[in-house]
Short mmCIF file of C-alpha atoms and ligand atoms in Angstrom, two decimals:
data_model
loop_
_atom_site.label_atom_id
_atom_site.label_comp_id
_atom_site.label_asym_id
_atom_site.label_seq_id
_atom_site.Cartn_x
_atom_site.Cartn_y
_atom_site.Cartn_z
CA UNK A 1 188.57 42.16 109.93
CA UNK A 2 189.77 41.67 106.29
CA UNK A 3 190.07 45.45 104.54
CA UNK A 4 187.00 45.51 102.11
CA UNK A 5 187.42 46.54 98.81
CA UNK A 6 184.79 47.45 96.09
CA UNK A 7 185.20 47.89 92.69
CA UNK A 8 182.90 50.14 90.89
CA UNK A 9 181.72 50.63 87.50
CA UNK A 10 180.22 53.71 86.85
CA UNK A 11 181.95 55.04 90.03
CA UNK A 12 181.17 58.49 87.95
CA UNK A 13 177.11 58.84 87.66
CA UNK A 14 175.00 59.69 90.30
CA UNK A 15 174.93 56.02 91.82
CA UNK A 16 178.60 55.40 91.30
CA UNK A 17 179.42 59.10 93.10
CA UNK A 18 176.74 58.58 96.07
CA UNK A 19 177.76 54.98 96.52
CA UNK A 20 181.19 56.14 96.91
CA UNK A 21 180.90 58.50 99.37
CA UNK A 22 179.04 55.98 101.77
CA UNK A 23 181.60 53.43 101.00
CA UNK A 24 184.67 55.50 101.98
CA UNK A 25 182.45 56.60 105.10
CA UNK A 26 182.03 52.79 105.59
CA UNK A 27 186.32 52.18 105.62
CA UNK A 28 185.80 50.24 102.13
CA UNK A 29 189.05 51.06 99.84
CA UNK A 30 187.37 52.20 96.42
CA UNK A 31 188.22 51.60 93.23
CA UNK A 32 186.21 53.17 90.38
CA UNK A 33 186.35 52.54 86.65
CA UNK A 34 186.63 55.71 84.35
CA UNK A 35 186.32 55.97 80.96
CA UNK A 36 189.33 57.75 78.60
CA UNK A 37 187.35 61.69 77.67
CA UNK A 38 188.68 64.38 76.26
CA UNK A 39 188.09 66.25 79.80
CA UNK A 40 189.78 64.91 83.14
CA UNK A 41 187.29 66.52 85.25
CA UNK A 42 184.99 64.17 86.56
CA UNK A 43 182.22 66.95 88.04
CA UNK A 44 180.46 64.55 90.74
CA UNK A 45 183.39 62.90 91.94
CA UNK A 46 185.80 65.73 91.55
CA UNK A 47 185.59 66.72 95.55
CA UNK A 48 186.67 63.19 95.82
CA UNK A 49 189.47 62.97 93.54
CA UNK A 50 190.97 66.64 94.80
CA UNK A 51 191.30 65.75 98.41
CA UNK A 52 194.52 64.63 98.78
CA UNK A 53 193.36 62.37 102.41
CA UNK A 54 191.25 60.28 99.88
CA UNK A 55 192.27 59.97 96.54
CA UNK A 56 195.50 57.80 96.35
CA UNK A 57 194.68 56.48 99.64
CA UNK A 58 191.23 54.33 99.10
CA UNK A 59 189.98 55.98 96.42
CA UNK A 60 191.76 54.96 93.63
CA UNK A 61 190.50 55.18 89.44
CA UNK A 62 191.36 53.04 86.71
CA UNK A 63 190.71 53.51 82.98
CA UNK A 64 188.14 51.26 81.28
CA UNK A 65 186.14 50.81 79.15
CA UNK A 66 182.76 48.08 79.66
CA UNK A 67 183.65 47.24 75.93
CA UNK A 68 187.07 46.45 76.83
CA UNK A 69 187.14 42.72 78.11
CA UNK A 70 191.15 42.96 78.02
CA UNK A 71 191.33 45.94 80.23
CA UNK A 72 188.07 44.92 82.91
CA UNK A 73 189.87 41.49 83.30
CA UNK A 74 192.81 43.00 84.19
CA UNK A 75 191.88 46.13 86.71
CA UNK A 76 189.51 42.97 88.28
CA UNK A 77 192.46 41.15 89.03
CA UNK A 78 194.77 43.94 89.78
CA UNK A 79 192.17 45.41 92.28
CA UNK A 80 191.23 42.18 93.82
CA UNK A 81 187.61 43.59 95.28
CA UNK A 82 185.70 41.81 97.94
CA UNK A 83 182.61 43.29 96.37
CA UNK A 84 181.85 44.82 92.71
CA UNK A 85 179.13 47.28 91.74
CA UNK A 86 178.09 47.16 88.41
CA UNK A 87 176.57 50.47 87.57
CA UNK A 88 177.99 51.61 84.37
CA UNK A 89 176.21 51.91 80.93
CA UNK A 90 174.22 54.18 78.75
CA UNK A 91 171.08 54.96 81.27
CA UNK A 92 168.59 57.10 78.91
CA UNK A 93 165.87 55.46 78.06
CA UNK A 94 164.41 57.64 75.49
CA UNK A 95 167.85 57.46 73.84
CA UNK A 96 168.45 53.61 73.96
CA UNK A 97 165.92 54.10 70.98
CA UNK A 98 168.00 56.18 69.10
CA UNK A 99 171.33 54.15 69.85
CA UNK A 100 170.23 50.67 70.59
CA UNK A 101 172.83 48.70 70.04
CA UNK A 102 175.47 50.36 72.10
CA UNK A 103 173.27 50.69 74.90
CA UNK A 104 172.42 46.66 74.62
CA UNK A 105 176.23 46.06 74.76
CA UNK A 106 176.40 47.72 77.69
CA UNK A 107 173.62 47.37 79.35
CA UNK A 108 173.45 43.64 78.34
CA UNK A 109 176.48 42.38 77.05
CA UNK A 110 178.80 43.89 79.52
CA UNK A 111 177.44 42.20 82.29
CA UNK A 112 177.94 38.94 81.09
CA UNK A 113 181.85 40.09 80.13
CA UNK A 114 181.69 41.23 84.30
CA UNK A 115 179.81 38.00 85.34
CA UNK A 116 182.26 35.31 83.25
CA UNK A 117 185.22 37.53 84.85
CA UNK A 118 183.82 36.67 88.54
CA UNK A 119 183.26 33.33 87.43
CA UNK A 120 186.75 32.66 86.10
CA UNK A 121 188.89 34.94 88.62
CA UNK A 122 186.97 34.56 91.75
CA UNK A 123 183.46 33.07 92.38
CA UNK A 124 183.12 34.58 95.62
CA UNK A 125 183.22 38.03 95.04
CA UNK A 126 180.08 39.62 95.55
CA UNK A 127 178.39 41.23 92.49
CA UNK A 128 175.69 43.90 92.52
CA UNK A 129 173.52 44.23 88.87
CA UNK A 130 172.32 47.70 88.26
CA UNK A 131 168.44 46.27 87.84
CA UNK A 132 165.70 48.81 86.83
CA UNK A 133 161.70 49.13 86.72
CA UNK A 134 162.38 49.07 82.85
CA UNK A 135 162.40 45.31 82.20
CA UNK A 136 157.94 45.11 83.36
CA UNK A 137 158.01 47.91 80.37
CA UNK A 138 154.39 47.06 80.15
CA UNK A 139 153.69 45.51 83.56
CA UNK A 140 151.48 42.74 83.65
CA UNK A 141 150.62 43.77 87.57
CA UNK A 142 150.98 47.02 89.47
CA UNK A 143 152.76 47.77 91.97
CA UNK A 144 155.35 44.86 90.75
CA UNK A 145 157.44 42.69 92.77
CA UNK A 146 160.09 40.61 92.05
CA UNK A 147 158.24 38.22 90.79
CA UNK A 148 156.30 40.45 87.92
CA UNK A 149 156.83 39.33 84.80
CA UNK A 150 159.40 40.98 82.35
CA UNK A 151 158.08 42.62 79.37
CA UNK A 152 160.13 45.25 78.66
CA UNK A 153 159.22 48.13 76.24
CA UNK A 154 162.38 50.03 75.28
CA UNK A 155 166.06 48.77 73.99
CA UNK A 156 167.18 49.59 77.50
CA UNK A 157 164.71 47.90 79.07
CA UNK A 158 164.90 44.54 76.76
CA UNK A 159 169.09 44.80 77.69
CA UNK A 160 168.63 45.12 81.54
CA UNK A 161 166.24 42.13 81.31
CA UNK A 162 168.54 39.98 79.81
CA UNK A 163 171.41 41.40 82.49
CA UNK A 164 168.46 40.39 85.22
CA UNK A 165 168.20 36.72 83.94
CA UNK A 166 171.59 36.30 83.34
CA UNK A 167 172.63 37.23 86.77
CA UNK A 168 169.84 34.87 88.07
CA UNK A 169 171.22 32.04 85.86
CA UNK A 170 174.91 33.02 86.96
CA UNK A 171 173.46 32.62 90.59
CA UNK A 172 171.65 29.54 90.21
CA UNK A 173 174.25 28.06 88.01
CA UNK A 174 177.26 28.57 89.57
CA UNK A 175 175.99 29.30 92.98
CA UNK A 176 177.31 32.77 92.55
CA UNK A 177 176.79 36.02 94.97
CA UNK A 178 174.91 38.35 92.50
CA UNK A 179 171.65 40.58 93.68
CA UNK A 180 169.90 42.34 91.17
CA UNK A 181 169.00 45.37 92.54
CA UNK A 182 165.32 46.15 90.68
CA UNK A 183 165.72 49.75 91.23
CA UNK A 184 162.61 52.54 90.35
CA UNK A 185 163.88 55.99 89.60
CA UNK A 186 165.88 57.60 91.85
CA UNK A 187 166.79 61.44 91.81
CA UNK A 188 169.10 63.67 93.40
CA UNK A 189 170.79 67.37 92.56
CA UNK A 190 173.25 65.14 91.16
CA UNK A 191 170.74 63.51 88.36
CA UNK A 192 172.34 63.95 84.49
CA UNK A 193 170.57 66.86 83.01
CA UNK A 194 168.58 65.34 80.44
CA UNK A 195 166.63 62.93 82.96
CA UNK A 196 163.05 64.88 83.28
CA UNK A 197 163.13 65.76 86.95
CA UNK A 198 166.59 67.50 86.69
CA UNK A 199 165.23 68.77 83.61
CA UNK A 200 162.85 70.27 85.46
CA UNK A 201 164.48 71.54 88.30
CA UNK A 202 166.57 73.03 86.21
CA UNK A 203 164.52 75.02 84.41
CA UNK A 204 162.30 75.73 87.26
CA UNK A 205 165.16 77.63 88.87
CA UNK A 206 166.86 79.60 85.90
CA UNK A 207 163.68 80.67 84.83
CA UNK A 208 163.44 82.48 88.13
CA UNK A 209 166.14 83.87 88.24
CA UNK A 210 165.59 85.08 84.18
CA UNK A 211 168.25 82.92 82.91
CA UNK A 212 166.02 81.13 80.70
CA UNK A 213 162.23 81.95 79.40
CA UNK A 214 161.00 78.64 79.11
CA UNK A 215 161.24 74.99 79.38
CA UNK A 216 160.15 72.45 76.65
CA UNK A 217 158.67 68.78 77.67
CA UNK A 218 157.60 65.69 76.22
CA UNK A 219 154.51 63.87 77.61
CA UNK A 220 153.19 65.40 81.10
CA UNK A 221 150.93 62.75 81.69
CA UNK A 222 153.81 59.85 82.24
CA UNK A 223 153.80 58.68 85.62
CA UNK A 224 156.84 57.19 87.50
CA UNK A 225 157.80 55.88 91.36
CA UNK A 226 160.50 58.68 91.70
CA UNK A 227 162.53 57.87 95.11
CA UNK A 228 166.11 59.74 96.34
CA UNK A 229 169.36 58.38 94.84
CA UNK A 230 170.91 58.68 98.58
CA UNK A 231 168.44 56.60 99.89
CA UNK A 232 169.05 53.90 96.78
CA UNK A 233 172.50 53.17 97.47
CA UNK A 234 172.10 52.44 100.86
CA UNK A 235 169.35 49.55 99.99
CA UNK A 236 172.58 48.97 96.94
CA UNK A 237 175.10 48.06 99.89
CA UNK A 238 172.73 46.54 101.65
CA UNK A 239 172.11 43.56 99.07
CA UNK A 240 175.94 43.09 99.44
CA UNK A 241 176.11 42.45 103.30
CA UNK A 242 172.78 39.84 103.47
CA UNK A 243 174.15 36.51 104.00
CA UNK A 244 171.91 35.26 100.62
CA UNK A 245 172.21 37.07 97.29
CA UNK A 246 168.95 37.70 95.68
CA UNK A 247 166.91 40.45 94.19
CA UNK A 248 165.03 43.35 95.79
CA UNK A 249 162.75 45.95 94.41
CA UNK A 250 163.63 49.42 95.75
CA UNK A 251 160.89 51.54 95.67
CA UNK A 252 158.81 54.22 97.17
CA UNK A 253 155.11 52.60 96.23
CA UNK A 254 154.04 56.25 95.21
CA UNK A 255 153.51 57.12 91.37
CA UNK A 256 153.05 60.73 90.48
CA UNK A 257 153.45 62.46 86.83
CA UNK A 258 155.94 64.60 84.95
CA UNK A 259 152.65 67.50 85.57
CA UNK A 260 152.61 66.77 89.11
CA UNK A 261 156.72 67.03 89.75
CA UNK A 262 156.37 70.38 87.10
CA UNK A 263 153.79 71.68 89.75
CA UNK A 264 155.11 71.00 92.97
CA UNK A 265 159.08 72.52 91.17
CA UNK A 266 157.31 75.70 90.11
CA UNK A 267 156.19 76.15 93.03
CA UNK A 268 159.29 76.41 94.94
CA UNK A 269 159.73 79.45 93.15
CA UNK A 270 156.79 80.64 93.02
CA UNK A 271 156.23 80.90 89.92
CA UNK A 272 152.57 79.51 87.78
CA UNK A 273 153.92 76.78 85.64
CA UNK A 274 151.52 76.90 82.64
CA UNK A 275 152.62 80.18 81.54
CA UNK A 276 156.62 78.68 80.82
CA UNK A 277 156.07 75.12 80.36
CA UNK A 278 155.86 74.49 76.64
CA UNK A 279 154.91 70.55 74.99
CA UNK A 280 156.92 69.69 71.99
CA UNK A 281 156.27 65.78 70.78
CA UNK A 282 159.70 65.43 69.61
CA UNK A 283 160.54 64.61 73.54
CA UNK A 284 157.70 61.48 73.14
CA UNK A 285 159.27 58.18 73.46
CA UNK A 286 157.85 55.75 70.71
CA UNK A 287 156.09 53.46 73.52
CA UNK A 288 156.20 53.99 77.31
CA UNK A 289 156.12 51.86 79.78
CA UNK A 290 153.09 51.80 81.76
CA UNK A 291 151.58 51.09 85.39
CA UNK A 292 155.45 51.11 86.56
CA UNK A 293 155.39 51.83 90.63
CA UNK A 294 157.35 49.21 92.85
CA UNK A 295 156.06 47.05 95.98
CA UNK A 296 159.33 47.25 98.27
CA UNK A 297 157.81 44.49 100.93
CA UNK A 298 160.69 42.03 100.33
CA UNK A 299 163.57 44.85 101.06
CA UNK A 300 161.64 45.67 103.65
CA UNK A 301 161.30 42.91 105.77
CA UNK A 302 164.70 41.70 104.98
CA UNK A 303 166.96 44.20 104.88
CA UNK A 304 165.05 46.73 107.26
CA UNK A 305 165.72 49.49 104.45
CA UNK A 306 163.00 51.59 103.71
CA UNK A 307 162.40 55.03 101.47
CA UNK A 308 162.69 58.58 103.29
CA UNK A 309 161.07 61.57 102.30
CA UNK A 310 158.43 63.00 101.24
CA UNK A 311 158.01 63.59 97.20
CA UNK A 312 157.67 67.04 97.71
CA UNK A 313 160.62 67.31 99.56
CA UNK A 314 162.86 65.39 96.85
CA UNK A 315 161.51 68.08 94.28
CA UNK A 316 162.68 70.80 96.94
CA UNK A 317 166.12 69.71 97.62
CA UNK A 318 166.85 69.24 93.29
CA UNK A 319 164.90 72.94 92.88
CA UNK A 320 167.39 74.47 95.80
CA UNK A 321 170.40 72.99 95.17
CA UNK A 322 170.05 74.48 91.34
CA UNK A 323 169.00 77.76 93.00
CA UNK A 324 171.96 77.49 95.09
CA UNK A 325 174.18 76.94 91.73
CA UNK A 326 173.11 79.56 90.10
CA UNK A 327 173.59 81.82 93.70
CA UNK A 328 177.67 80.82 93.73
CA UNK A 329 178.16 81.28 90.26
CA UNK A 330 176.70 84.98 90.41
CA UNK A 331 179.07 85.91 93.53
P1 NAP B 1 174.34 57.57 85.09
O1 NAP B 1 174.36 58.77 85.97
O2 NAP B 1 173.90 57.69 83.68
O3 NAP B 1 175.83 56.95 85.12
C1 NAP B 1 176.25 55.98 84.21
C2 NAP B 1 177.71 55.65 84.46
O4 NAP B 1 178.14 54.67 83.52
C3 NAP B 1 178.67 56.86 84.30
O5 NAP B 1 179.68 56.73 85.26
C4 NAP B 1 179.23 56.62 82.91
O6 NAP B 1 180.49 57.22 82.71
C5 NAP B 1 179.36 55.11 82.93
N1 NAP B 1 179.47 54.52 81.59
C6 NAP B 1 178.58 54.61 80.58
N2 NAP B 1 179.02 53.93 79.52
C7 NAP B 1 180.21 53.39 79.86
C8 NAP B 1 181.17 52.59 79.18
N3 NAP B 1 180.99 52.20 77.92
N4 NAP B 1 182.29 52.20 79.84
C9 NAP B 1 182.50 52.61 81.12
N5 NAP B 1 181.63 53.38 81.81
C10 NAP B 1 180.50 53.77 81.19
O7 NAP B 1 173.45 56.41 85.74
P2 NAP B 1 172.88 56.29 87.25
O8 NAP B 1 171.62 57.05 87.33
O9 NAP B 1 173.97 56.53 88.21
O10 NAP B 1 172.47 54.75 87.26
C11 NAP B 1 173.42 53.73 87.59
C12 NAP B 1 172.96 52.40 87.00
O11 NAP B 1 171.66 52.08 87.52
C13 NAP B 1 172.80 52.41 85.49
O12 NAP B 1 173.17 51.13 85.01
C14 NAP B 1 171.31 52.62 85.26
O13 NAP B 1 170.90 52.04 84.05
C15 NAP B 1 170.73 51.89 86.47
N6 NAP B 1 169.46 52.41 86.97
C16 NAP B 1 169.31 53.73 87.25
C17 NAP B 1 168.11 54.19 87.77
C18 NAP B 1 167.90 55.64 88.11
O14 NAP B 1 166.74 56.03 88.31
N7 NAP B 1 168.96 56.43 88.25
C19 NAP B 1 167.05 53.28 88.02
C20 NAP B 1 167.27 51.94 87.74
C21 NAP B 1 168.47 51.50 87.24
P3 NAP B 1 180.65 58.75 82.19
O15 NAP B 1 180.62 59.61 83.44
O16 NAP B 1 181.97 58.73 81.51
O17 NAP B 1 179.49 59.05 81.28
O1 G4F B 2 163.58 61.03 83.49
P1 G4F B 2 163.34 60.02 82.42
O2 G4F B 2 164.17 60.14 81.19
O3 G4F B 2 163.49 58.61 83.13
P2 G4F B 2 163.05 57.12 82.70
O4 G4F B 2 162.78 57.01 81.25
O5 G4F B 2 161.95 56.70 83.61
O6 G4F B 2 164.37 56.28 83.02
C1 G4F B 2 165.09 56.42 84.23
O7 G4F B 2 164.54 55.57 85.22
C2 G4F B 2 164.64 54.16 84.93
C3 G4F B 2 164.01 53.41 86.09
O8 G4F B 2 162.68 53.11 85.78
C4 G4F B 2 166.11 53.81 84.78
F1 G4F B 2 166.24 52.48 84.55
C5 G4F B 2 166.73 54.60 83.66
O9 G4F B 2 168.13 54.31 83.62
C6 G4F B 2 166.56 56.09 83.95
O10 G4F B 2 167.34 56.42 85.07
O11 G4F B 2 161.82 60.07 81.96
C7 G4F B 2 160.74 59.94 82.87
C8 G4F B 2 159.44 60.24 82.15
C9 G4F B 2 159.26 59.49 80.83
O12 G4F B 2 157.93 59.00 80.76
C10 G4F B 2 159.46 60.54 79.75
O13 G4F B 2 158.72 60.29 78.57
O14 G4F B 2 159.42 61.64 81.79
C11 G4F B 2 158.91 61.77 80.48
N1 G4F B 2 159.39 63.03 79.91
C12 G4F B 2 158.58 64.06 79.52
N2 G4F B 2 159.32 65.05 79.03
C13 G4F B 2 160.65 63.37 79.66
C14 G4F B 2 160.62 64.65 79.11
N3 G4F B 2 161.81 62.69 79.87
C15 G4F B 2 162.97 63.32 79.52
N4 G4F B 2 164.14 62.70 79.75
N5 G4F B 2 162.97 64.58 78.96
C16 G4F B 2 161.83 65.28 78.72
O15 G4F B 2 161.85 66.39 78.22
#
């Protein structure tokens, strides 16, 4: 069998680092786009990079930047991949409202640069889009399919739905290999720290161990489908190695709240949550999406993939693996 080879972007967020790993496992040769930062560590793939079996050998990094049209044509064609993951681009939500139109370049614009690359340089590659929950913003139906309608509420959610369609169009057009993947949150220990549930778990542990005295929220009552990164790239691959590209909602089907997730992470510690958790509006996003949990039937049935775990577990493993930080840094 042909050696596969994926390209990633985004190779270094939590997607692009557990995606990785599970490619390597898989005997893929990975290639991961990096941006050009002051700092060369790269903190979740850094165990990667620093084993000299792996790094050099089929895992390999590029600079790049998703503005950079010159530079993505180029690694593309240098690299050659049999599959490309498009995962890279400003992911905050709350902050595509303060910096909207860099995160609609790259969470809309780049795309197309990716999808017109494919086009020209090789049709058949196989082309994962980084989907979200975001673009049924105010859904129409709940839980939503892939069928729901898109009505987006945010600047990141109005960019991803134009990525969405244009990767459908790209598909039906050119009879192109490109999934969306229509993914609801996913968490992990490895989540960016300003994403609520890391947030959270954060907080939750440092406040036990009297490293901090409090921890300051936006709106408790927001309810999301939150699911296990780990588990999300699997269904990610997955879309790759069907034998028809199309869209899948990944999902859990379970909606709980920022209170409930503050709750059940308190606890862990044992510790009452009401007397640290403090509300300050500045965290409020101007609209939120609402109704947002995901029917995962399709991904299901075709792709045998299916969400594991429990969402008290998933608050457990972020809450202990920040205990466990803070445990190595003290010895
Ligand atoms: P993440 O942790 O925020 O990672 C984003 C990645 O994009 C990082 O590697 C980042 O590089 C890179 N990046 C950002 N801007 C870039 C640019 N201009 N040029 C090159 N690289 C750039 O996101 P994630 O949670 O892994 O999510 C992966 C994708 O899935 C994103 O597109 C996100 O919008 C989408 N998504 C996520 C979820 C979720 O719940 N996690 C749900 C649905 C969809 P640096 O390391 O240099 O910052
Ligand atoms: O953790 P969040 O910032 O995630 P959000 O907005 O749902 O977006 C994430 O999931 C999407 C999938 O639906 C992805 F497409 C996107 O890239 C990203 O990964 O916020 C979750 C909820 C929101 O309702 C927010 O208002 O938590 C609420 N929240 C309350 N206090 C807070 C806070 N969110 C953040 N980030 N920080 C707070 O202090």
């Amino acid at each position: 069998m042909a050696e596969k080879i994926a390209l990633i972007t985004g190779i270094t967020g939590q997607d692009g680092s557990y995606l990785t790993e599970l490619l390597l496992q898989k005997g893929y040769a990975v290639h991961g786009i990096v941006r050009r930062t002051s700092n060369l560590l790269r903190s979740r793939i850094e165990h990667l990079r620093r084993d000299a079996k792996i790094y050099g050998k089929t895992l390999f990094l590029h600079y790049g930047d998703l503005s950079d049209t010159t530079t993505l044509r180029r690694i593309f064609r240098e690299v050659g991949p049999s599959e490309l993951y498009h995962l890279a681009g400003q992911s905050h939500v709350g902050l595509s409202f303060e910096i909207p139109e860099s995160t609609c370049d790259e969470a809309g614009m780049a795309t197309l640069r990716l999808l017109e690359i494919v086009r020209d340089q090789s049709p058949s590659v196989k082309f994962y889009h980084a989907s979200t929950s975001e673009i049924f913003g105010n859904a129409s139906e709940s839980p939503q399919t892939e069928e729901t309608a898109m009505r987006p509420t945010s600047p990141y959610g109005c960019a991803k739905a134009f990525a969405t369609q244009l990767a459908r169009v790209y598909r039906q057009s050119y009879g192109m290999f490109v999934c969306n993947g229509i993914l609801y949150n996913h968490e992990s220990p490895r989540r960016g720290e300003n994403f609520v549930t890391r947030k959270v778990a954060r907080a939750a542990a440092r406040i036990s161990r009297g490293l901090d005295v409090d921890l300051v929220l936006g709106n408790l009552e927001s309810k999301r489908d939150w699911g296990r990164a780990q588990d999300y790239v699997v269904a990610i691959w997955l879309m790759l190695q069907h034998g028809k590209p199309d869209d899948y909602v990944v999902a859990t089907g379970e909606a709980h709240s920022v209170r409930d997730f503050v709750e059940a992470a308190f606890k862990v510690v044992d510790l009452p949550w009401k007397k640290y958790v403090k509300r300050d509006p500045a965290f409020d996003r101007p609209i939120e999406p609402t109704r947002l949990v995901g029917c995962a039937d399709k991904i299901r049935k075709t792709l045998a993939w299916k969400p594991n775990g429990s969402f008290e577990q998933l608050v457990r493993e972020m809450v202990e693996a920040e205990v466990e930080t803070i445990e190595k840094l003290k010895s």
